[in-house]
Short mmCIF file of C-alpha atoms in Angstrom, two decimals:
data_model
loop_
_atom_site.label_atom_id
_atom_site.label_comp_id
_atom_site.label_asym_id
_atom_site.label_seq_id
_atom_site.Cartn_x
_atom_site.Cartn_y
_atom_site.Cartn_z
CA ILE T 1 -4.05 4.91 53.67
CA ALA T 2 -2.95 4.81 49.60
CA ALA T 3 -5.57 3.73 47.10
CA PRO T 4 -5.05 0.50 45.53
CA LYS T 5 -3.13 0.69 42.13
CA GLU T 6 -5.93 -0.25 39.19
CA ALA T 7 -4.92 -3.00 37.14
CA ASN T 8 -2.77 -2.20 33.93
CA THR T 9 -5.47 -2.85 30.95
CA THR T 10 -3.17 -1.19 28.40
CA LYS T 11 -2.62 -3.69 25.44
CA LEU T 12 1.02 -3.55 24.25
CA SER T 13 1.28 -2.00 21.00
CA GLU T 14 3.43 -2.91 18.03
CA ASP T 15 5.72 -0.18 18.12
CA GLN T 16 7.11 -1.27 21.46
CA PHE T 17 8.56 -4.26 19.76
CA LEU T 18 9.74 -2.83 16.58
CA CYS T 19 13.39 -2.19 15.90
CA SER T 20 14.28 1.22 14.68
CA ILE T 21 16.74 -0.13 12.12
CA CYS T 22 14.34 -2.71 10.34
CA LEU T 23 10.91 -1.56 11.43
CA ASP T 24 9.77 -4.90 12.15
CA VAL T 25 9.31 -7.01 15.03
CA PHE T 26 12.50 -7.71 17.01
CA THR T 27 14.63 -10.75 16.11
CA ASP T 28 17.14 -11.38 18.86
CA PRO T 29 16.69 -8.33 20.46
CA VAL T 30 19.78 -6.82 22.04
CA THR T 31 19.99 -3.78 24.54
CA LEU T 32 22.56 -1.16 24.20
CA PRO T 33 24.19 0.34 27.23
CA CYS T 34 22.31 3.66 26.41
CA GLY T 35 19.27 1.49 26.97
CA HIS T 36 17.85 1.44 23.25
CA ASN T 37 16.81 -2.12 21.87
CA PHE T 38 17.40 -3.33 18.21
CA CYS T 39 17.76 -6.92 16.36
CA LYS T 40 21.13 -8.26 16.95
CA THR T 41 21.69 -8.58 13.35
CA CYS T 42 20.68 -5.03 12.37
CA ILE T 43 23.15 -3.35 15.17
CA HIS T 44 26.06 -5.44 13.85
CA HIS T 45 25.20 -4.43 10.59
CA HIS T 46 24.98 -0.92 11.14
CA TRP T 47 28.34 -0.80 13.32
CA SER T 48 29.78 -2.78 10.29
CA ILE T 49 29.17 0.39 7.93
CA GLN T 50 29.86 2.99 10.49
CA ALA T 51 33.46 4.15 11.58
CA THR T 52 32.31 4.22 15.13
CA SER T 53 30.25 1.96 17.56
CA GLN T 54 27.36 4.29 18.56
CA CYS T 55 23.57 4.02 19.09
CA PRO T 56 21.57 4.70 15.95
CA TYR T 57 18.77 6.46 18.02
CA CYS T 58 20.72 8.56 20.46
CA LYS T 59 24.11 8.71 18.90
CA GLN T 60 25.93 7.72 21.95
CA VAL T 61 29.28 6.04 21.21
CA PHE T 62 30.83 3.14 23.13
CA ASN T 63 34.22 2.59 23.01
CA PRO T 64 35.12 -0.14 23.08
CA LYS T 65 32.32 -1.92 21.26
CA PRO T 66 30.02 -3.67 23.80
CA ASP T 67 29.41 -7.60 23.67
CA LEU T 68 25.82 -7.72 23.19
CA LYS T 69 23.69 -10.33 24.58
CA ILE T 70 20.18 -11.27 23.59
CA ASN T 71 17.67 -9.56 25.99
CA ILE T 72 15.72 -12.70 26.86
CA PHE T 73 12.65 -10.59 28.42
CA ILE T 74 12.01 -8.62 25.08
CA SER T 75 12.85 -11.64 23.18
CA GLU T 76 9.97 -13.49 24.85
CA MET T 77 7.91 -10.72 24.80
CA ALA T 78 8.21 -9.95 20.74
CA GLY T 79 7.70 -13.78 20.40
CA GLN T 80 4.23 -13.55 22.28
CA PHE T 81 3.46 -10.15 20.39
CA ARG T 82 4.30 -11.89 17.03
CA GLN T 83 2.06 -15.08 17.96
CA SER T 84 -0.94 -12.92 19.05
CA LYS T 85 -0.81 -10.99 15.97
CA LEU T 86 -1.03 -14.36 13.79
CA THR T 87 -3.91 -15.50 16.09
CA ASN T 88 -5.50 -12.19 15.68
CA SER T 89 -5.20 -12.19 12.06
CA SER T 90 -6.33 -15.99 11.64
CA GLN T 91 -9.32 -15.44 13.74
CA ARG T 92 -10.27 -12.34 11.49
CA GLN T 93 -10.08 -14.45 8.54
CA THR T 94 -12.27 -17.27 9.77
CA ASN T 95 -15.27 -14.70 10.47
CA PRO T 96 -15.85 -13.25 6.89
CA GLU T 97 -18.98 -11.63 8.07
CA GLU T 98 -17.19 -9.42 10.53
CA VAL T 99 -16.25 -5.83 9.28
CA PHE T 100 -13.23 -3.61 10.45
CA CYS T 101 -12.82 -0.07 10.92
CA ASP T 102 -11.01 1.40 7.89
CA PHE T 103 -9.32 3.99 9.68
CA CYS T 104 -7.89 1.89 12.85
CA THR T 105 -4.15 0.68 12.56
CA TYR T 106 -3.36 -2.22 14.47
CA PRO T 107 -5.25 -3.67 15.94
CA LYS T 108 -8.37 -3.05 14.06
CA SER T 109 -11.46 -2.18 15.87
CA ARG T 110 -14.81 -3.63 14.79
CA ALA T 111 -16.99 -1.23 12.67
CA LEU T 112 -20.25 -0.02 14.02
CA LYS T 113 -21.56 1.84 10.76
CA SER T 114 -20.66 2.42 6.97
CA CYS T 115 -21.33 5.50 5.42
CA GLN T 116 -22.59 5.35 1.76
CA GLU T 117 -21.01 8.92 0.92
CA CYS T 118 -17.27 8.31 2.34
CA GLN T 119 -17.13 4.71 1.32
CA SER T 120 -16.08 3.60 4.30
CA SER T 121 -16.70 1.52 7.61
CA PHE T 122 -15.99 3.35 11.15
CA CYS T 123 -15.47 2.07 14.65
CA GLU T 124 -17.07 3.98 17.40
CA SER T 125 -14.14 6.60 17.91
CA HIS T 126 -13.71 7.08 14.17
CA LEU T 127 -17.58 7.26 13.52
CA ALA T 128 -17.73 10.49 15.85
CA PRO T 129 -17.17 13.19 13.48
CA HIS T 130 -20.21 12.09 11.35
CA LEU T 131 -22.34 12.62 14.64
CA ILE T 132 -21.10 16.05 15.50
CA ILE T 133 -20.03 17.93 12.38
CA ASP T 134 -22.95 19.40 10.36
CA ASN T 135 -21.69 18.47 6.98
CA LEU T 136 -21.03 14.74 7.68
CA GLN T 137 -24.54 14.52 9.70
CA THR T 138 -26.18 14.38 6.45
CA HIS T 139 -24.31 11.34 5.44
CA THR T 140 -26.34 7.93 5.21
CA LEU T 141 -24.91 5.69 7.73
CA VAL T 142 -25.91 1.85 7.47
CA ASP T 143 -24.80 -1.26 9.28
CA PRO T 144 -21.45 -2.11 8.66
CA GLN T 145 -20.93 -3.33 5.22
CA ARG T 146 -18.15 -5.45 3.54
CA ASN T 147 -19.08 -4.42 0.07
CA LEU T 148 -20.55 -1.06 -0.07
CA LYS T 149 -22.91 -0.31 -3.02
CA CYS T 150 -23.31 3.03 -4.84
CA MET T 151 -26.75 4.78 -3.98
CA VAL T 152 -27.39 5.56 -7.57
CA SER T 153 -26.53 2.53 -9.64
CA ARG T 154 -26.64 -0.19 -6.77
CA THR T 155 -23.39 -1.53 -7.65
CA ASN T 156 -20.60 -2.32 -5.61
CA ILE T 157 -18.18 0.12 -4.82
CA SER T 158 -14.53 -0.63 -5.37
CA VAL T 159 -12.36 0.60 -2.09
CA TYR T 160 -8.53 0.52 -2.54
CA VAL T 161 -6.86 0.23 1.00
#
């Protein structure tokens, strides 16, 4: 008897919903016969400046040019992703006390510690080097702080991200 499959808890990442032409979340996504997806306006513009109708990703040529229809499934998923991105962003703005890891890309993880020497805040996975590398183990780790202070002058450190 086969073991039951575990629930897939992997979060969808932004790059699954990005058009490789405009590098933004899909708007009116279409699927080419080769299987690659693009925004409808992006692929039409790309084809208008090219001699042939080919996939910008895999270079497969389409003759005649395919009649592209909006991929409803990808469109709905991209819309949900865009909405969740806005919701997460607004939730973070409503809790000004929360500090996020300076090294995470989307989605940002909560910081566990801030390092006075590095002038940065770290989540659990990005904090690991401070716990195992000899030179970093001497750094002063403090509870997550939004405005890190210089250990000598006790003034705020300006961190540019």
